[in-house]
Coordinates of C-alpha atoms in Angstrom, one line a residue:
X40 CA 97.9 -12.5 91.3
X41 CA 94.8 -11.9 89.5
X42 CA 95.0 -10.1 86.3
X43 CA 94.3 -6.0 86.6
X44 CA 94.7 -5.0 82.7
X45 CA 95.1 -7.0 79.1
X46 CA 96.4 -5.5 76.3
X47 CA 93.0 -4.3 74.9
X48 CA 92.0 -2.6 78.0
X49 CA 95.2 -1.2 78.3
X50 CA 95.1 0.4 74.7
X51 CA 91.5 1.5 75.1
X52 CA 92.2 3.1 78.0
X53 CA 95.1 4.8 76.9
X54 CA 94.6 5.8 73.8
X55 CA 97.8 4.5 73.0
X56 CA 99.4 2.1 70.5
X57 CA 101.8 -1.4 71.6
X58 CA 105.2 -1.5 69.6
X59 CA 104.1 -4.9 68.6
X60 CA 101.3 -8.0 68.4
X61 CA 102.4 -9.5 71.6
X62 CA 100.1 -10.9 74.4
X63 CA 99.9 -8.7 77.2
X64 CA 98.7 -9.5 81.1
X65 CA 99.4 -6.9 83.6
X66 CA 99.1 -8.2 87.0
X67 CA 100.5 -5.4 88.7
X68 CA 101.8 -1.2 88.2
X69 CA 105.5 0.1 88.7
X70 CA 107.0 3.5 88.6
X71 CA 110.3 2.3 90.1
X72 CA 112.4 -0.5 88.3
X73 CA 114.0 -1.3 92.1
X74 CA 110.5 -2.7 93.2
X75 CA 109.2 -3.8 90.1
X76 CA 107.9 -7.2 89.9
X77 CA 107.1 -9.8 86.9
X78 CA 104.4 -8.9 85.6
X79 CA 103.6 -5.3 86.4
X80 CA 102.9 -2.8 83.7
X81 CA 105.9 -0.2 84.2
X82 CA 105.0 3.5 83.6
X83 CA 108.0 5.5 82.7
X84 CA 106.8 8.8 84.5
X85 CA 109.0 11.8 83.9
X86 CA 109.7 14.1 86.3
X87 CA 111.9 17.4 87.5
X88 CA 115.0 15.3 89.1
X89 CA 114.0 12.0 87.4
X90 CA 113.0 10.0 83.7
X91 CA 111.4 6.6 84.0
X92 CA 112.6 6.4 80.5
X93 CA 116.2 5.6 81.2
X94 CA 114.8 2.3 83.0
X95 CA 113.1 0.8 80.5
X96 CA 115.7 -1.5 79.6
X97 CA 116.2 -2.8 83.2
X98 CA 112.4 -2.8 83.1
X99 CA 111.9 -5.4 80.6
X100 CA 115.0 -7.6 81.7
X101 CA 112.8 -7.7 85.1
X102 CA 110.1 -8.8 83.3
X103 CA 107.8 -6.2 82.9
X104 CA 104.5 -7.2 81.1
X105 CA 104.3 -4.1 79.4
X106 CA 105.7 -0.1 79.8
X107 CA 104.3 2.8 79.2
X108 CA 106.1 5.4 77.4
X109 CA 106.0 8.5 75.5
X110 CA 109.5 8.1 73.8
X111 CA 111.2 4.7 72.9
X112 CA 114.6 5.7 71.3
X113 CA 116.7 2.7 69.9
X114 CA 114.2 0.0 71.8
X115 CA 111.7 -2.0 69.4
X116 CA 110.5 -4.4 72.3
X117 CA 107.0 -5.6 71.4
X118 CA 105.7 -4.7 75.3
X119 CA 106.3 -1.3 74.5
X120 CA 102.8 0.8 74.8
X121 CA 103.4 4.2 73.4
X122 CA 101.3 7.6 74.4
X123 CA 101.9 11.2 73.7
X124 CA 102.7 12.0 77.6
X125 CA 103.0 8.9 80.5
X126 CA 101.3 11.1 83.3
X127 CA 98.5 11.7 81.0
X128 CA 98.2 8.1 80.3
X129 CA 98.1 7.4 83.9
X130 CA 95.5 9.6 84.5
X131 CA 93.6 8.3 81.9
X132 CA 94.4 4.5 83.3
X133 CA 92.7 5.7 86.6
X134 CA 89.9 7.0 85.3
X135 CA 89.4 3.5 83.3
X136 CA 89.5 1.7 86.5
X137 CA 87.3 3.9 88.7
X138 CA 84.8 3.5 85.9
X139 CA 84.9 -0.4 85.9
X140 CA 84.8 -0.2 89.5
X141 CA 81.7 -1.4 90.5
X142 CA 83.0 -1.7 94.6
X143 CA 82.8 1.9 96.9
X144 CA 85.4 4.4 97.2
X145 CA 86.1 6.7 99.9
X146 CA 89.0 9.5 100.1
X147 CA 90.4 10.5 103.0
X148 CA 92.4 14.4 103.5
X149 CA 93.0 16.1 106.3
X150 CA 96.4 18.4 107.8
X151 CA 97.4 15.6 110.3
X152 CA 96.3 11.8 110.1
X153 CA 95.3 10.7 106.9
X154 CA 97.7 7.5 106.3
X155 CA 97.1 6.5 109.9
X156 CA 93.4 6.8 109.3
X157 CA 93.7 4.7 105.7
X158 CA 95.6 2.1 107.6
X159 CA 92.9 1.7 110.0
X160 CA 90.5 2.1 108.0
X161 CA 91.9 -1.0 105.4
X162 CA 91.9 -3.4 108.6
X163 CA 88.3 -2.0 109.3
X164 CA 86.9 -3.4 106.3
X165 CA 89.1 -6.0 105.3
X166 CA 86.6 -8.5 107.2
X167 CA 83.9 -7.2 105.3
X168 CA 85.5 -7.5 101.4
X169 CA 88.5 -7.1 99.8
X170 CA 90.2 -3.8 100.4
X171 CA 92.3 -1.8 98.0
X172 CA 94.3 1.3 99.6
X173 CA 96.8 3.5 98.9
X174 CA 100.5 2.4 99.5
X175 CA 102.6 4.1 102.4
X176 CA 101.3 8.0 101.5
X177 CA 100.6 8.1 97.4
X178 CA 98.3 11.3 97.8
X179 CA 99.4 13.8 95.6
X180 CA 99.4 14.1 91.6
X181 CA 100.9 10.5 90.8
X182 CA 99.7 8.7 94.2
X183 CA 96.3 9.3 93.5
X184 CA 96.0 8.2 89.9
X185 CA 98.0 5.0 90.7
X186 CA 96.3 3.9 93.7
X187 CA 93.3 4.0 91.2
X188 CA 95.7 2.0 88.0
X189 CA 96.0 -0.8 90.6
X190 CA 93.0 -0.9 91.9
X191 CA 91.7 -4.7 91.5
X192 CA 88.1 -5.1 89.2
X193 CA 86.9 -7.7 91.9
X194 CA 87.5 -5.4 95.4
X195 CA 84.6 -4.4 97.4
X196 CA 86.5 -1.4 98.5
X197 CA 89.2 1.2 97.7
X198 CA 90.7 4.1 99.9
X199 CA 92.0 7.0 98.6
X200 CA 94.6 9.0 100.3
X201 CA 94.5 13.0 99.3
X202 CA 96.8 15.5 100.4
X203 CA 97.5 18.6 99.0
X204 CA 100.2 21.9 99.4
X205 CA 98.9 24.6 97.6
X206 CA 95.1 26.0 96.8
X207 CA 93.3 24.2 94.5
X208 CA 95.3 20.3 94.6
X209 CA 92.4 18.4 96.1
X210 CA 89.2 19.0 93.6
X211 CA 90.9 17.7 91.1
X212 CA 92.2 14.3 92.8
X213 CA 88.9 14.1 94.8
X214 CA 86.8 14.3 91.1
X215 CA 89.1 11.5 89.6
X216 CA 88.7 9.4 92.4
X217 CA 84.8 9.9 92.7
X218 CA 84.6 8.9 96.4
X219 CA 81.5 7.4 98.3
X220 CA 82.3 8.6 101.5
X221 CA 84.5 11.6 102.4
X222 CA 86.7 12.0 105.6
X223 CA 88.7 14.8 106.9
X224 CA 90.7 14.0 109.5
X225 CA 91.5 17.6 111.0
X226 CA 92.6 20.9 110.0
X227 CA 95.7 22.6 111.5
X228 CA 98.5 24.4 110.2
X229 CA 100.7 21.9 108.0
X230 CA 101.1 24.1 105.1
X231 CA 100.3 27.4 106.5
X232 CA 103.0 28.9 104.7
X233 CA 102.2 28.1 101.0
X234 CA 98.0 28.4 102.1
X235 CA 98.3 31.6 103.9
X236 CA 95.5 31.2 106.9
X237 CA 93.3 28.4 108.3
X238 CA 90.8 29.6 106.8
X239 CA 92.1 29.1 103.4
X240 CA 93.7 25.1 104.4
X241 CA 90.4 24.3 105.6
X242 CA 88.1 25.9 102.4
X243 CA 91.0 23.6 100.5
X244 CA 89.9 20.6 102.5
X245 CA 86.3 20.9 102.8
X246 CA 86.7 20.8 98.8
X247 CA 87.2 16.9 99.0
X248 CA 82.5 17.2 100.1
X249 CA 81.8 19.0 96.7
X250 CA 83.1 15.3 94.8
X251 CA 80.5 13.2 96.2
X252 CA 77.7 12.3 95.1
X253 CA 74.0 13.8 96.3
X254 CA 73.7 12.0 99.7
X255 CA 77.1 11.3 100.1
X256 CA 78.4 11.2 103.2
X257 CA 81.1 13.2 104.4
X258 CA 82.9 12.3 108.1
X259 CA 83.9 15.6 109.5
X260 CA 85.5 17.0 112.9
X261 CA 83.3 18.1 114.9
X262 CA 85.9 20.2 116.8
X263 CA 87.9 21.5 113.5
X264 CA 88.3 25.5 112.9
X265 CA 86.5 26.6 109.8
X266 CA 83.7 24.0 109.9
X267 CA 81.6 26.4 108.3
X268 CA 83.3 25.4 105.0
X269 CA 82.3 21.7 105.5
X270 CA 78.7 22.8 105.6
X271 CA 78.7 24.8 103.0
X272 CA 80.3 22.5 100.5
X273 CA 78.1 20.0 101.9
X274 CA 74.8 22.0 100.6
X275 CA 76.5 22.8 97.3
X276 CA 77.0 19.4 96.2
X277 CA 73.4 18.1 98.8
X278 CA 76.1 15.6 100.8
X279 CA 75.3 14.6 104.7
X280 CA 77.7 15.4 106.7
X281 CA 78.7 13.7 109.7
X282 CA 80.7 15.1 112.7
X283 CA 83.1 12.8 114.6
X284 CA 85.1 13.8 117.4
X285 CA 84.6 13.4 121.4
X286 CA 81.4 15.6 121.3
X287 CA 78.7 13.1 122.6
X288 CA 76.0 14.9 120.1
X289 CA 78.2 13.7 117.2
X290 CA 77.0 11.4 114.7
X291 CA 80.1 9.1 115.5
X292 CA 81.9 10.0 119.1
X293 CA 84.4 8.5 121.5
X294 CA 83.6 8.2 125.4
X295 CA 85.5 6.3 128.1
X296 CA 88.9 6.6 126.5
X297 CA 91.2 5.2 128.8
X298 CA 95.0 4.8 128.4
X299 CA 97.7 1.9 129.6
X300 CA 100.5 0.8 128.6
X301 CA 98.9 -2.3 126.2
X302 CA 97.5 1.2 124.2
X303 CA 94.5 2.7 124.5
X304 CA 90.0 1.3 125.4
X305 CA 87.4 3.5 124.2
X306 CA 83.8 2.7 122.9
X307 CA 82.6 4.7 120.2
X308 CA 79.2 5.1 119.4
X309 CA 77.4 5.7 115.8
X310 CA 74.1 6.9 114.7
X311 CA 73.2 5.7 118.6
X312 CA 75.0 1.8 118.1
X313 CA 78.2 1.6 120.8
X314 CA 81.3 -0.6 119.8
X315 CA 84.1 -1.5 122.4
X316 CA 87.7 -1.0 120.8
X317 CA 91.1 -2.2 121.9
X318 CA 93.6 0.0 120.1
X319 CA 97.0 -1.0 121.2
X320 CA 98.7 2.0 120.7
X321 CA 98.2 5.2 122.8
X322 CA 96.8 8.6 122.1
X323 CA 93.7 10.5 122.0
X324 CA 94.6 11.3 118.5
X325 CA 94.6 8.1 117.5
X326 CA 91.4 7.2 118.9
X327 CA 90.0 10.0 116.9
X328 CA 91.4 8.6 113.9
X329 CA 89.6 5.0 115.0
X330 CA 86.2 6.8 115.4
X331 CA 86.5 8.7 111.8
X332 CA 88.0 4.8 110.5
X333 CA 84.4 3.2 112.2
X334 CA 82.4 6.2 110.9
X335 CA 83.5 5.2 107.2
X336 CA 83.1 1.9 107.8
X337 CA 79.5 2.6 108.9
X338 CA 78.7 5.0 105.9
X339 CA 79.9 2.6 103.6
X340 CA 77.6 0.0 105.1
X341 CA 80.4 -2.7 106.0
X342 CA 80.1 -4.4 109.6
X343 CA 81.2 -1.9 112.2
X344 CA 81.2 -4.8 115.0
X345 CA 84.0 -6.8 113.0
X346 CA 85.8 -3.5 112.2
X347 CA 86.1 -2.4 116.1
X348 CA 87.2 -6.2 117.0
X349 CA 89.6 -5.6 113.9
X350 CA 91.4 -2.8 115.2
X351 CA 93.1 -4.8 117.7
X352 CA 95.6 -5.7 114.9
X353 CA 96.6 -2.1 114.3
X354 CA 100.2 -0.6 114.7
X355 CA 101.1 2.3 113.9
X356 CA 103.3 2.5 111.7
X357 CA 107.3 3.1 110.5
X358 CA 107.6 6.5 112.2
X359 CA 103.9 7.5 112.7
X360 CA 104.2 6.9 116.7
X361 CA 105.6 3.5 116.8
X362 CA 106.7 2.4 120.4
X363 CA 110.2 0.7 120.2
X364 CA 112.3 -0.8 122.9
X365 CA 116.2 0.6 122.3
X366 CA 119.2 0.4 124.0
X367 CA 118.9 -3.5 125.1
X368 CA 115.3 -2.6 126.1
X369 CA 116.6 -0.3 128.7
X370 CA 115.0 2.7 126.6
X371 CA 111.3 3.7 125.8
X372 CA 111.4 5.5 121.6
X373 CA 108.1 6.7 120.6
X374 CA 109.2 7.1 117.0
X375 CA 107.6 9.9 115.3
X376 CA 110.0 10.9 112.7
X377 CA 108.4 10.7 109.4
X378 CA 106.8 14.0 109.7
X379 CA 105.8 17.2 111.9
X380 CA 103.3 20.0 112.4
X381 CA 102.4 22.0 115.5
X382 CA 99.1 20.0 116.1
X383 CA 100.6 16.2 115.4
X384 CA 103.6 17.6 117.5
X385 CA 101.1 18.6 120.6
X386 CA 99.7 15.2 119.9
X387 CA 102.9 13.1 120.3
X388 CA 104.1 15.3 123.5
X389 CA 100.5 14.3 124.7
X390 CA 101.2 10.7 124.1
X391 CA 105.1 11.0 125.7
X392 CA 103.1 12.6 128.8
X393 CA 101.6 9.2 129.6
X394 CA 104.4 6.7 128.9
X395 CA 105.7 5.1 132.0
X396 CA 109.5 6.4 132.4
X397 CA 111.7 7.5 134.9
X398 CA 112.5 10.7 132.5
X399 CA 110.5 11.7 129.4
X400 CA 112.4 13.4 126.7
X401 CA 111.4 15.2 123.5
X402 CA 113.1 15.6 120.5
X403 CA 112.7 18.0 118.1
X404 CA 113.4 19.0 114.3
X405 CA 111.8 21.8 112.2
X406 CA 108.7 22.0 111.0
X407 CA 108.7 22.7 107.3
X408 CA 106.4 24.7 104.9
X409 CA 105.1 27.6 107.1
X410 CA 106.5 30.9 105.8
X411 CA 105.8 34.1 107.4
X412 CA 104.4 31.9 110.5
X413 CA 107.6 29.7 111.0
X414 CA 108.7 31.6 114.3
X415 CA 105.6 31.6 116.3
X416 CA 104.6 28.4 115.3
X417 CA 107.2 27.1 116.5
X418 CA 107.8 29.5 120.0
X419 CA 104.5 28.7 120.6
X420 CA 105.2 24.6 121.0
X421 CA 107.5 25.5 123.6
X422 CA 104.8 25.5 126.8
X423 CA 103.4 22.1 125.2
X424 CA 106.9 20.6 125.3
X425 CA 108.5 22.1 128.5
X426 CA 105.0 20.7 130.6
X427 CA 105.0 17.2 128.6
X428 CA 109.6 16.1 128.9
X429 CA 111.6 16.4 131.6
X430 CA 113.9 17.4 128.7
X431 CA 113.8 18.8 125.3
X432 CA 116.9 18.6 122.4
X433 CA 116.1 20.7 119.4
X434 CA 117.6 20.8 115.7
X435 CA 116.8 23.3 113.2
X436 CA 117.1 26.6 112.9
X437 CA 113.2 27.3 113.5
X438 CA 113.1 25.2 116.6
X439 CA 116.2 27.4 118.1
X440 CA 113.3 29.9 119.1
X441 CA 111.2 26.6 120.4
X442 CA 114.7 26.0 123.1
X443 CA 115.2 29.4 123.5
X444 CA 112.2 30.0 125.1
X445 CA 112.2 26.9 127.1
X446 CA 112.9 27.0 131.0
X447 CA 116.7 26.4 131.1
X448 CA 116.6 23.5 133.2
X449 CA 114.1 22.0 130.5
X450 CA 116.7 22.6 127.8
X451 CA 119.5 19.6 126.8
X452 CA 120.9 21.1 123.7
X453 CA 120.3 22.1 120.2
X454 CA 122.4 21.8 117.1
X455 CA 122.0 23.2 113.7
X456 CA 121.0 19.4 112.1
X457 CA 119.8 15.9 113.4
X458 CA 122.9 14.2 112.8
X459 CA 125.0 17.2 114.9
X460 CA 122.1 16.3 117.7
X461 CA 122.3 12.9 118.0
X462 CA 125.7 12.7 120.0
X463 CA 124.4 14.9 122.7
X464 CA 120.7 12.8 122.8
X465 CA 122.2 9.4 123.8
X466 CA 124.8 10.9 125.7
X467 CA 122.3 12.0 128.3
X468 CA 119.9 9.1 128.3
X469 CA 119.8 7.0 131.3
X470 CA 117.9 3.3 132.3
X471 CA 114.3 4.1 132.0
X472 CA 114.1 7.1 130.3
X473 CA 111.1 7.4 127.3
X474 CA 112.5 9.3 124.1
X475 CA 110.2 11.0 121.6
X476 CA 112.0 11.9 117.9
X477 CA 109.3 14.2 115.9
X478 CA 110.6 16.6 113.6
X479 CA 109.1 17.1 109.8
X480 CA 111.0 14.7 106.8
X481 CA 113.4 17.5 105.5
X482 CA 114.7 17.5 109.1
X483 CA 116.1 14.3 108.7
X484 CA 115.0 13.1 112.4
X485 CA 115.5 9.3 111.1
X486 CA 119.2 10.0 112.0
X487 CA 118.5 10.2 115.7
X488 CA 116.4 7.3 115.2
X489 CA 119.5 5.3 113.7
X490 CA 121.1 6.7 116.8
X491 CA 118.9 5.2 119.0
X492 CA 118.6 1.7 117.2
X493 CA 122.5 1.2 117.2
X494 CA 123.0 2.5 121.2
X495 CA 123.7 -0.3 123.6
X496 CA 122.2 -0.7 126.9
X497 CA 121.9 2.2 128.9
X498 CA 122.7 1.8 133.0
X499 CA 123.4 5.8 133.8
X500 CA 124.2 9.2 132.2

C-alpha cells in the first residue's frame, strides 16, 4: 500500500504532538480495532454509546502505525499522537488532504440513491484514473472527514457521499469536501419528520450547489419537487447546473430503457453525445442513477464511452436491490433491506412488478424518521403495493395502516416485528414465487432475509 501520512504531515496537520521520536508511516485510517490493519493510523473517536480510547491497547498489539488520541492514561507508547479532541483532529486531517489533493472531487446527496450512485460512479471512472470513494455509506459527521483522511495523494478522483437528517448538516460537509461537481440524486420524503416539508429537505439539498466553485457543475433532477432551490443556489454561488432525468431536453437523459431479466438497456445521451449501457440489474431508478453516474463522469471530463461499457460490472449491492436465488433456487429475493422511504419503496415495488414469477410478494417494515407524516406516508404506499404483489406481509406498527388498507385478498399477515413475520413469509411461499424485503434499518428486515437464506427448497404452500 502506498504511504497516505508520515509523521510530519501527520503533526502538521494536526496540530498535535507524538508521545515519542519514533518513525511513523501511515498506510491506512481505522476507527474500529476489529477491522484495523498493520499500518493504519487508528483515531480513537469518542462518541455517545462508544470511546475509541478503551482500544488503544488492542490497537497497537494490531499494529497500528500510529493513534490519535486526546487522552492517554497509564500508556507511554511512542506511536501515540496526542490532540486536544480526536474529531477535531480528524477534521483537521481532512482538510490536510483535500488541500494536497491536486485530483477532482465530486459529492453526491440526495433522499434516495446516493451510495448506489457512488458505486457507479467509482466503476465509471475507474478506467479513467484512480478512484477514491467513500466506504459502504460514511456520509455523515465522521464519514465525510474520513473518506477525505484516506484519500490517496496520487488519485485522479475522489467521491464524496453526503447525507444529512436535520437542517443545516450538508454545508458544512459539502465546504470541507470542496467538491468539483455536485449531484443530487432526488428529493423525497426520507426525513420528513425531523425536516418538516419538501420544501425544507430539498432547500437542505440544493445547499451541497453553493460549495462549488464558479462554474461548477451541479447534476440535478430534472423531475425533483422544489427545483427552484437548485437554481437559486446555483446563481448564488455562479455554478451550471445540469438536469438529468428521462426529460429528452435534459442536459444528460435516458431513452429506450428496456427491461429483461439479464437487467436493464438504455442509451443515455449528454450535451447531444449518445452512449449504449448494459446495466445488469433492473429498474428505472437505477437507470437514473446510471445517467446522473455518466453525467459526473462527463462534467469531470473522464471518458464517458469507457464509463457506459464499465457499467456492465455493476451489482447492486448488500441489500440495495440485490437479486438472490433462495430456497434451492426455487425462490426469486429482490433484497432491499438495508433501508426504506416511500419513494425507494415505490421504486422496488416497480422493480418486483417486472420480475418473472408465478406470484410476486412484498414485504414490508416501517419507515423511520417521519413524524407527524408517519400515517399517511405510509397508507398512502398501499395502492402502490396492492397493484405491484399478489401479496403483501407488513411489520411495524406504521405499516399496520399500510395492511389495513389493503384489499383483503392482497393481505398475508402482519406482525408487530420482522422476526415475529418471518414464520408466516416462508410459510406461504411456493415454487416460483419472487419476494421483495424493504423496510427502513431500525426495522430489522435483514431477519426475514436470514429467513429466506436458511429456507430449503420450496415445491408448494
Amino acid at each position: 500500500m502506498s504511504l497516505l501520512w508520515t509523521r510530519e504531515e501527520l503533526e502538521i496537520a494536526t496540530g498535535g504532538t507524538f508521545l515519542g521520536n519514533t518513525s511513523v508511516s501511515v498506510t491506512g485510517i481505522s476507527i474500529d480495532t476489529r477491522t484495523l490493519a498493520p499500518g493504519d493510523l487508528f483515531i480513537a473517536l469518542k462518541g455517545d454509546n462508544s470511546d475509541g480510547h478503551t482500544h488503544i491497547a488492542t490497537a497497537l498489539e494490531k499494529g497500528a502505525a500510529a493513534v490519535l488520541a486526546h487522552s492517554a492514561e497509564g500508556i507511554t507508547d511512542p506511536r501515540i499522537l496526542l490532540v486536544p479532541d480526536t474529531m477535531r483532529g480528524l477534521q483537521k486531517l481532512a482538510q490536510a488532504a483535500r488541500a494536497r489533493f491536486k485530483g477532482k472531487v465530486v459529492a453526491i446527496t440526495g433522499s434516495v440513491g446516493k451510495t448506489t450512485t457512488k458505486e457507479m460512479l467509482r466503476l465509471c471512472l475507474a478506467p479513467s484514473g484512480l478512484t477514491h470513494a467513500a466506504e459502504a455509506s460514511y456520509n455523515n459527521h465522521w464519514g465525510v472527514p474520513l473518506t477525505l483522511a484516506r484519500l490517496p495523494r496520487e488519485a485522479a478522483f475522489c467521491i464524496s457521499e453526503i447525507g444529512m437528517n436535520h437542517p443545516g448538516e450538508i454545508l458544512p460537509l459539502a465546504k470541507m469536501v470542496q467538491p468539483d461537481v455536485a449531484v443530487i440524486t432526488t428529493i423525497g420524503s426520507a426525513h420528513l419528520g425531523h425536516m418538516g416539508s419538501l420544501d425544507a429537505i430539498a432547500e437542505e439539498k440544493s445547499s451541497i450547489i453553493t460549495a462549488l466553485p464558479k462554474g461548477g457543475i451541479a447534476i440535478v433532477p430534472d423531475d425533483a419537487h422544489g427545483r427552484q432551490f437548485f437554481t437559486a443556489a446555483g446563481k448564488k454561488t455562479q455554478a451550471i447546473l445540469w438536469p438529468c432525468g428521462a426529460n429528452p431536453q435534459s442536459t444528460a437523459h435516458l431513452a429506450h430503457l428496456q427491461t429483461g431479466s439479464d437487467g436493464s438497456r438504455f442509451d443515455v445521451s449528454i450535451q447531444g453525445k449518445t452512449f449504449n449501457v448494459h446495466l445488469p440489474a433492473p429498474g428505472t431508478h437505477l437507470a437514473r442513477n446510471a445517467v446522473a453516474a455518466l453525467a459526473a463522469c462527463a462534467a469531470l471530463g473522464a471518458d464517458v464511452a469507457k464509463a457506459a461499457a464499465a457499467l456492465a460490472d455493476f451489482r447492486p449491492g448488500k441489500g440495495r436491490g440485490a437479486l438472490i436465488q433462495v430456497a434451492g433456487g426455487t425462490i426469486t429475493l429482490l433484497d432491499e433491506s438495508y433501508n426504506a422511504s416511500a419513494a425507494s419503496i415505490r421504486a422496488a415495488l416497480d422493480v418486483l412488478r417486472h420480475i418473472p414469477a408465478t406470484r410476486r410478494i412484498a414485504v414490508l417494515g416501517d419507515m423511520r424518521e417521519l413524524g407527524e407524516f408517519s400515517i399517511s406516508e405510509h397508507q398512502a404506499l398501499a395502492a402502490p403495493a396492492a397493484s405491484a404483489a399478489d401479496l403483501v406481509f407488513c411489520c411495524g406498527s406504521y405499516m399496520k395502516t399500510l395492511f389495513d388498507a389493503l384489499p383483503p385478498s392482497k393481505q398475508g399477515a402482519w406482525a408487530e416485528s420482522a422476526a415475529l413475520l418471518a414464520p408466516h413469509v416462508c410459510a406461504a411461499l411456493r415454487k416460483g414465487d419472487a419476494v421483495l424485503v424493504k423496510g427502513s434499518l431500525g426495522s430489522r428486515m435483514r431477519d426475514i432475509i436470514a429467513a429466506l437464506n436458511a429456507l430449503p427448497a420450496v415445491e408448494c404452500a
